[in-house]
Amino acid sequence: MSASIIDGKKIAAGLREDMKARLSARPLEDRPGLAVVLAGDDPASAVYVRQKEKACLEIGINSFMHRLSGDTGHDELLALIDRLNLSDEVHGILVQLPLPEGIDAKRIVSAILPEKDVDGFHPVNIGKLWSGESAVVPCTPKGIMTLIDSTGIELKGLEAVVVGRSNIVGKPAAAMLLARHCTVTVCHSRTKDLAGVVRRGDIVVAAVGRPNFVTGDMIKPGAVVIDVGINRAGGRLIGDVEFESASQKAAFITPVPGGVGPMTIASLMQNTLRLAGL
Ligand code: NDP
């Protein structure tokens, strides 16, 4: 068996096209606004922020960039968040992580109004996600769910195994799969017999940050495999799933690059529209 490829690049492009069409009829002053706060000079963060600005421009979202130096303190950051919280032009606020050393990211993220928290990282929105209330949810897991839904499978009652328990991917992905009535298991670095657990998964989400960590022998025949990993090796991007062997067993699989990656920004744009009430 050879798996069908879930084309995240194409699905994300379709979502962006749809949002662009919805916004095109609106005057500029009546469009959603996304404020992005970047503190410091982390090169990867600078790339992500540029990609987000580009997507806003393409879709017709007003983007407000705030680039701050690496020695910005709590007070300055909190004052900026306060201004953005009060601004009528800004519907979503995103603080690019990681913040410079010495800055308490939890304190900064908690200062964002929950109704402007476009990343879904505010404790109120995390609580809503886990208690089954409607909320803005983190962008990467939201993209993962869109990719799984693109296969047309019925999620109810399936075994889902999430490898990784970070606050930005693993845990919210688990909450979203649970909300869709999957039986969810979350694996991490202390999990015993990880291969045996992953082998139970009708759905496998790999968010580990280790190249080729999940191999084909761990995949249940017919599973849906979502590879979140982005690992750089020899100038190439490699996922957390060994694609060659896993695609022999899975029914559906995401590639790296071109799977989850493009969905994260498309989901961010969707969240911005949602916070603007669109
Ligand atoms: P983290 O480093 O925050 O979390 C990694 C998780 O993997 C942890 O829960 C850790 O367990 C677990 N883990 C590490 N080693 C092992 C092991 N040997 N066995 C079992 N579990 C293990 O990573 P992120 O969640 O932030 O990211 C995961 C991957 O996804 C990375 O490659 C990242 O680049 C990528 N990513 C991609 C995005 C996209 O848009 N495509 C967005 C965000 C991330 P423990 O908690 O016990 O330490």
PDB file of N, CA, C and O in Angstrom, residues 23-72:
ATOM      1  N   LEU A  23     -12.655  39.122   1.697  1.00  0.00           N
ATOM      2  CA  LEU A  23     -12.267  40.464   2.157  1.00  0.00           C
ATOM      3  C   LEU A  23     -12.229  41.493   1.037  1.00  0.00           C
ATOM      4  O   LEU A  23     -12.256  42.703   1.307  1.00  0.00           O
ATOM      5  N   SER A  24     -12.182  41.026  -0.221  1.00  0.00           N
ATOM      6  CA  SER A  24     -11.908  41.953  -1.330  1.00  0.00           C
ATOM      7  C   SER A  24     -12.981  43.041  -1.460  1.00  0.00           C
ATOM      8  O   SER A  24     -12.680  44.150  -1.889  1.00  0.00           O
ATOM      9  N   ALA A  25     -14.212  42.716  -1.071  1.00  0.00           N
ATOM     10  CA  ALA A  25     -15.294  43.695  -1.241  1.00  0.00           C
ATOM     11  C   ALA A  25     -15.300  44.744  -0.124  1.00  0.00           C
ATOM     12  O   ALA A  25     -16.024  45.730  -0.202  1.00  0.00           O
ATOM     13  N   ARG A  26     -14.500  44.533   0.915  1.00  0.00           N
ATOM     14  CA  ARG A  26     -14.568  45.446   2.074  1.00  0.00           C
ATOM     15  C   ARG A  26     -13.588  46.603   1.915  1.00  0.00           C
ATOM     16  O   ARG A  26     -12.445  46.402   1.476  1.00  0.00           O
ATOM     17  N   PRO A  27     -13.995  47.806   2.304  1.00  0.00           N
ATOM     18  CA  PRO A  27     -13.044  48.927   2.276  1.00  0.00           C
ATOM     19  C   PRO A  27     -11.905  48.682   3.282  1.00  0.00           C
ATOM     20  O   PRO A  27     -12.102  47.956   4.268  1.00  0.00           O
ATOM     21  N   LEU A  28     -10.759  49.297   3.015  1.00  0.00           N
ATOM     22  CA  LEU A  28      -9.563  49.050   3.841  1.00  0.00           C
ATOM     23  C   LEU A  28      -9.827  49.251   5.333  1.00  0.00           C
ATOM     24  O   LEU A  28      -9.362  48.460   6.166  1.00  0.00           O
ATOM     25  N   GLU A  29     -10.580  50.310   5.667  1.00  0.00           N
ATOM     26  CA  GLU A  29     -10.770  50.618   7.088  1.00  0.00           C
ATOM     27  C   GLU A  29     -11.729  49.643   7.767  1.00  0.00           C
ATOM     28  O   GLU A  29     -11.858  49.634   8.988  1.00  0.00           O
ATOM     29  N   ASP A  30     -12.346  48.773   6.977  1.00  0.00           N
ATOM     30  CA  ASP A  30     -13.292  47.817   7.534  1.00  0.00           C
ATOM     31  C   ASP A  30     -12.749  46.386   7.439  1.00  0.00           C
ATOM     32  O   ASP A  30     -13.492  45.419   7.378  1.00  0.00           O
ATOM     33  N   ARG A  31     -11.415  46.304   7.390  1.00  0.00           N
ATOM     34  CA  ARG A  31     -10.799  44.971   7.274  1.00  0.00           C
ATOM     35  C   ARG A  31     -10.213  44.551   8.614  1.00  0.00           C
ATOM     36  O   ARG A  31      -9.890  45.394   9.445  1.00  0.00           O
ATOM     37  N   PRO A  32     -10.031  43.236   8.807  1.00  0.00           N
ATOM     38  CA  PRO A  32      -9.428  42.783  10.056  1.00  0.00           C
ATOM     39  C   PRO A  32      -8.000  43.313  10.180  1.00  0.00           C
ATOM     40  O   PRO A  32      -7.313  43.487   9.171  1.00  0.00           O
ATOM     41  N   GLY A  33      -7.565  43.541  11.423  1.00  0.00           N
ATOM     42  CA  GLY A  33      -6.199  44.006  11.671  1.00  0.00           C
ATOM     43  C   GLY A  33      -5.465  43.029  12.572  1.00  0.00           C
ATOM     44  O   GLY A  33      -5.995  42.587  13.586  1.00  0.00           O
ATOM     45  N   LEU A  34      -4.242  42.685  12.170  1.00  0.00           N
ATOM     46  CA  LEU A  34      -3.408  41.783  12.971  1.00  0.00           C
ATOM     47  C   LEU A  34      -2.146  42.527  13.399  1.00  0.00           C
ATOM     48  O   LEU A  34      -1.404  43.025  12.553  1.00  0.00           O
ATOM     49  N   ALA A  35      -1.947  42.638  14.713  1.00  0.00           N
ATOM     50  CA  ALA A  35      -0.720  43.260  15.222  1.00  0.00           C
ATOM     51  C   ALA A  35       0.270  42.162  15.595  1.00  0.00           C
ATOM     52  O   ALA A  35      -0.086  41.201  16.275  1.00  0.00           O
ATOM     53  N   VAL A  36       1.505  42.305  15.107  1.00  0.00           N
ATOM     54  CA  VAL A  36       2.543  41.325  15.410  1.00  0.00           C
ATOM     55  C   VAL A  36       3.662  42.037  16.176  1.00  0.00           C
ATOM     56  O   VAL A  36       4.141  43.082  15.748  1.00  0.00           O
ATOM     57  N   VAL A  37       4.026  41.464  17.309  1.00  0.00           N
ATOM     58  CA  VAL A  37       5.084  42.049  18.129  1.00  0.00           C
ATOM     59  C   VAL A  37       6.307  41.130  18.059  1.00  0.00           C
ATOM     60  O   VAL A  37       6.230  39.958  18.404  1.00  0.00           O
ATOM     61  N   LEU A  38       7.409  41.697  17.573  1.00  0.00           N
ATOM     62  CA  LEU A  38       8.659  40.928  17.481  1.00  0.00           C
ATOM     63  C   LEU A  38       9.708  41.653  18.307  1.00  0.00           C
ATOM     64  O   LEU A  38      10.056  42.798  18.022  1.00  0.00           O
ATOM     65  N   ALA A  39      10.209  40.997  19.338  1.00  0.00           N
ATOM     66  CA  ALA A  39      11.253  41.608  20.171  1.00  0.00           C
ATOM     67  C   ALA A  39      12.539  40.800  20.008  1.00  0.00           C
ATOM     68  O   ALA A  39      12.523  39.579  20.110  1.00  0.00           O
ATOM     69  N   GLY A  40      13.624  41.505  19.717  1.00  0.00           N
ATOM     70  CA  GLY A  40      14.904  40.813  19.569  1.00  0.00           C
ATOM     71  C   GLY A  40      15.191  40.473  18.122  1.00  0.00           C
ATOM     72  O   GLY A  40      14.428  40.835  17.220  1.00  0.00           O
ATOM     73  N   ASP A  41      16.304  39.752  17.902  1.00  0.00           N
ATOM     74  CA  ASP A  41      16.728  39.507  16.519  1.00  0.00           C
ATOM     75  C   ASP A  41      16.929  38.017  16.230  1.00  0.00           C
ATOM     76  O   ASP A  41      17.851  37.626  15.520  1.00  0.00           O
ATOM     77  N   ASP A  42      16.050  37.193  16.795  1.00  0.00           N
ATOM     78  CA  ASP A  42      16.113  35.766  16.491  1.00  0.00           C
ATOM     79  C   ASP A  42      15.835  35.573  14.997  1.00  0.00           C
ATOM     80  O   ASP A  42      14.777  35.987  14.497  1.00  0.00           O
ATOM     81  N   PRO A  43      16.782  34.986  14.234  1.00  0.00           N
ATOM     82  CA  PRO A  43      16.618  34.920  12.771  1.00  0.00           C
ATOM     83  C   PRO A  43      15.396  34.110  12.336  1.00  0.00           C
ATOM     84  O   PRO A  43      14.689  34.503  11.393  1.00  0.00           O
ATOM     85  N   ALA A  44      15.115  32.995  13.026  1.00  0.00           N
ATOM     86  CA  ALA A  44      13.950  32.178  12.635  1.00  0.00           C
ATOM     87  C   ALA A  44      12.664  32.974  12.860  1.00  0.00           C
ATOM     88  O   ALA A  44      11.757  32.969  12.012  1.00  0.00           O
ATOM     89  N   SER A  45      12.593  33.708  13.990  1.00  0.00           N
ATOM     90  CA  SER A  45      11.400  34.514  14.281  1.00  0.00           C
ATOM     91  C   SER A  45      11.208  35.580  13.200  1.00  0.00           C
ATOM     92  O   SER A  45      10.072  35.847  12.782  1.00  0.00           O
ATOM     93  N   ALA A  46      12.322  36.181  12.754  1.00  0.00           N
ATOM     94  CA  ALA A  46      12.229  37.229  11.724  1.00  0.00           C
ATOM     95  C   ALA A  46      11.631  36.646  10.439  1.00  0.00           C
ATOM     96  O   ALA A  46      10.786  37.276   9.788  1.00  0.00           O
ATOM     97  N   VAL A  47      12.025  35.418  10.100  1.00  0.00           N
ATOM     98  CA  VAL A  47      11.483  34.761   8.899  1.00  0.00           C
ATOM     99  C   VAL A  47       9.986  34.509   9.069  1.00  0.00           C
ATOM    100  O   VAL A  47       9.176  34.835   8.191  1.00  0.00           O
ATOM    101  N   TYR A  48       9.584  33.951  10.231  1.00  0.00           N
ATOM    102  CA  TYR A  48       8.162  33.645  10.458  1.00  0.00           C
ATOM    103  C   TYR A  48       7.325  34.921  10.376  1.00  0.00           C
ATOM    104  O   TYR A  48       6.246  34.933   9.790  1.00  0.00           O
ATOM    105  N   VAL A  49       7.843  35.997  10.975  1.00  0.00           N
ATOM    106  CA  VAL A  49       7.085  37.245  11.007  1.00  0.00           C
ATOM    107  C   VAL A  49       6.925  37.808   9.588  1.00  0.00           C
ATOM    108  O   VAL A  49       5.843  38.288   9.225  1.00  0.00           O
ATOM    109  N   ARG A  50       7.979  37.711   8.786  1.00  0.00           N
ATOM    110  CA  ARG A  50       7.866  38.166   7.384  1.00  0.00           C
ATOM    111  C   ARG A  50       6.820  37.354   6.630  1.00  0.00           C
ATOM    112  O   ARG A  50       6.039  37.881   5.842  1.00  0.00           O
ATOM    113  N   GLN A  51       6.806  36.029   6.874  1.00  0.00           N
ATOM    114  CA  GLN A  51       5.812  35.173   6.194  1.00  0.00           C
ATOM    115  C   GLN A  51       4.392  35.580   6.603  1.00  0.00           C
ATOM    116  O   GLN A  51       3.478  35.575   5.784  1.00  0.00           O
ATOM    117  N   LYS A  52       4.230  35.953   7.871  1.00  0.00           N
ATOM    118  CA  LYS A  52       2.902  36.344   8.360  1.00  0.00           C
ATOM    119  C   LYS A  52       2.472  37.669   7.724  1.00  0.00           C
ATOM    120  O   LYS A  52       1.320  37.824   7.302  1.00  0.00           O
ATOM    121  N   GLU A  53       3.424  38.605   7.621  1.00  0.00           N
ATOM    122  CA  GLU A  53       3.134  39.904   6.980  1.00  0.00           C
ATOM    123  C   GLU A  53       2.725  39.695   5.523  1.00  0.00           C
ATOM    124  O   GLU A  53       1.780  40.317   5.032  1.00  0.00           O
ATOM    125  N   LYS A  54       3.467  38.808   4.840  1.00  0.00           N
ATOM    126  CA  LYS A  54       3.204  38.531   3.423  1.00  0.00           C
ATOM    127  C   LYS A  54       1.793  37.948   3.249  1.00  0.00           C
ATOM    128  O   LYS A  54       1.043  38.338   2.337  1.00  0.00           O
ATOM    129  N   ALA A  55       1.434  37.029   4.137  1.00  0.00           N
ATOM    130  CA  ALA A  55       0.103  36.403   4.043  1.00  0.00           C
ATOM    131  C   ALA A  55      -0.993  37.445   4.275  1.00  0.00           C
ATOM    132  O   ALA A  55      -2.018  37.445   3.583  1.00  0.00           O
ATOM    133  N   CYS A  56      -0.770  38.359   5.236  1.00  0.00           N
ATOM    134  CA  CYS A  56      -1.759  39.427   5.498  1.00  0.00           C
ATOM    135  C   CYS A  56      -1.958  40.269   4.244  1.00  0.00           C
ATOM    136  O   CYS A  56      -3.097  40.563   3.843  1.00  0.00           O
ATOM    137  N   LEU A  57      -0.844  40.636   3.628  1.00  0.00           N
ATOM    138  CA  LEU A  57      -0.891  41.480   2.435  1.00  0.00           C
ATOM    139  C   LEU A  57      -1.664  40.782   1.318  1.00  0.00           C
ATOM    140  O   LEU A  57      -2.521  41.374   0.652  1.00  0.00           O
ATOM    141  N   GLU A  58      -1.373  39.491   1.135  1.00  0.00           N
ATOM    142  CA  GLU A  58      -2.019  38.713   0.065  1.00  0.00           C
ATOM    143  C   GLU A  58      -3.540  38.647   0.280  1.00  0.00           C
ATOM    144  O   GLU A  58      -4.319  38.822  -0.659  1.00  0.00           O
ATOM    145  N   ILE A  59      -3.945  38.447   1.527  1.00  0.00           N
ATOM    146  CA  ILE A  59      -5.365  38.199   1.805  1.00  0.00           C
ATOM    147  C   ILE A  59      -6.155  39.494   1.944  1.00  0.00           C
ATOM    148  O   ILE A  59      -7.352  39.540   1.678  1.00  0.00           O
ATOM    149  N   GLY A  60      -5.464  40.567   2.374  1.00  0.00           N
ATOM    150  CA  GLY A  60      -6.161  41.829   2.573  1.00  0.00           C
ATOM    151  C   GLY A  60      -6.444  42.110   4.042  1.00  0.00           C
ATOM    152  O   GLY A  60      -7.405  42.798   4.380  1.00  0.00           O
ATOM    153  N   ILE A  61      -5.595  41.534   4.913  1.00  0.00           N
ATOM    154  CA  ILE A  61      -5.682  41.835   6.350  1.00  0.00           C
ATOM    155  C   ILE A  61      -4.712  42.984   6.621  1.00  0.00           C
ATOM    156  O   ILE A  61      -3.589  42.993   6.100  1.00  0.00           O
ATOM    157  N   ASN A  62      -5.143  43.985   7.407  1.00  0.00           N
ATOM    158  CA  ASN A  62      -4.224  45.070   7.760  1.00  0.00           C
ATOM    159  C   ASN A  62      -3.225  44.551   8.785  1.00  0.00           C
ATOM    160  O   ASN A  62      -3.623  44.035   9.826  1.00  0.00           O
ATOM    161  N   SER A  63      -1.922  44.675   8.460  1.00  0.00           N
ATOM    162  CA  SER A  63      -0.940  44.150   9.415  1.00  0.00           C
ATOM    163  C   SER A  63      -0.173  45.303  10.064  1.00  0.00           C
ATOM    164  O   SER A  63       0.229  46.251   9.398  1.00  0.00           O
ATOM    165  N   PHE A  64      -0.053  45.223  11.374  1.00  0.00           N
ATOM    166  CA  PHE A  64       0.631  46.266  12.145  1.00  0.00           C
ATOM    167  C   PHE A  64       1.848  45.624  12.815  1.00  0.00           C
ATOM    168  O   PHE A  64       1.702  44.842  13.748  1.00  0.00           O
ATOM    169  N   MET A  65       3.018  45.937  12.289  1.00  0.00           N
ATOM    170  CA  MET A  65       4.258  45.324  12.786  1.00  0.00           C
ATOM    171  C   MET A  65       4.876  46.175  13.880  1.00  0.00           C
ATOM    172  O   MET A  65       5.000  47.381  13.719  1.00  0.00           O
ATOM    173  N   HIS A  66       5.280  45.553  14.956  1.00  0.00           N
ATOM    174  CA  HIS A  66       5.986  46.274  16.024  1.00  0.00           C
ATOM    175  C   HIS A  66       7.296  45.545  16.279  1.00  0.00           C
ATOM    176  O   HIS A  66       7.297  44.473  16.885  1.00  0.00           O
ATOM    177  N   ARG A  67       8.395  46.117  15.742  1.00  0.00           N
ATOM    178  CA  ARG A  67       9.709  45.491  15.930  1.00  0.00           C
ATOM    179  C   ARG A  67      10.421  46.204  17.075  1.00  0.00           C
ATOM    180  O   ARG A  67      10.647  47.410  17.014  1.00  0.00           O
ATOM    181  N   LEU A  68      10.769  45.450  18.114  1.00  0.00           N
ATOM    182  CA  LEU A  68      11.405  46.041  19.299  1.00  0.00           C
ATOM    183  C   LEU A  68      12.792  45.420  19.469  1.00  0.00           C
ATOM    184  O   LEU A  68      13.042  44.298  19.026  1.00  0.00           O
ATOM    185  N   SER A  69      13.656  46.167  20.143  1.00  0.00           N
ATOM    186  CA  SER A  69      15.016  45.659  20.308  1.00  0.00           C
ATOM    187  C   SER A  69      15.044  44.546  21.362  1.00  0.00           C
ATOM    188  O   SER A  69      14.108  44.374  22.152  1.00  0.00           O
ATOM    189  N   GLY A  70      16.155  43.805  21.362  1.00  0.00           N
ATOM    190  CA  GLY A  70      16.307  42.660  22.258  1.00  0.00           C
ATOM    191  C   GLY A  70      16.379  43.046  23.722  1.00  0.00           C
ATOM    192  O   GLY A  70      16.189  42.200  24.596  1.00  0.00           O
ATOM    193  N   ASP A  71      16.657  44.333  24.005  1.00  0.00           N
ATOM    194  CA  ASP A  71      16.738  44.715  25.425  1.00  0.00           C
ATOM    195  C   ASP A  71      15.451  45.393  25.925  1.00  0.00           C
ATOM    196  O   ASP A  71      15.428  46.034  26.983  1.00  0.00           O
ATOM    197  N   THR A  72      14.364  45.211  25.166  1.00  0.00           N
ATOM    198  CA  THR A  72      13.067  45.737  25.612  1.00  0.00           C
ATOM    199  C   THR A  72      12.662  45.043  26.923  1.00  0.00           C
ATOM    200  O   THR A  72      12.815  43.826  27.045  1.00  0.00           O
TER     201      THR A  72
END
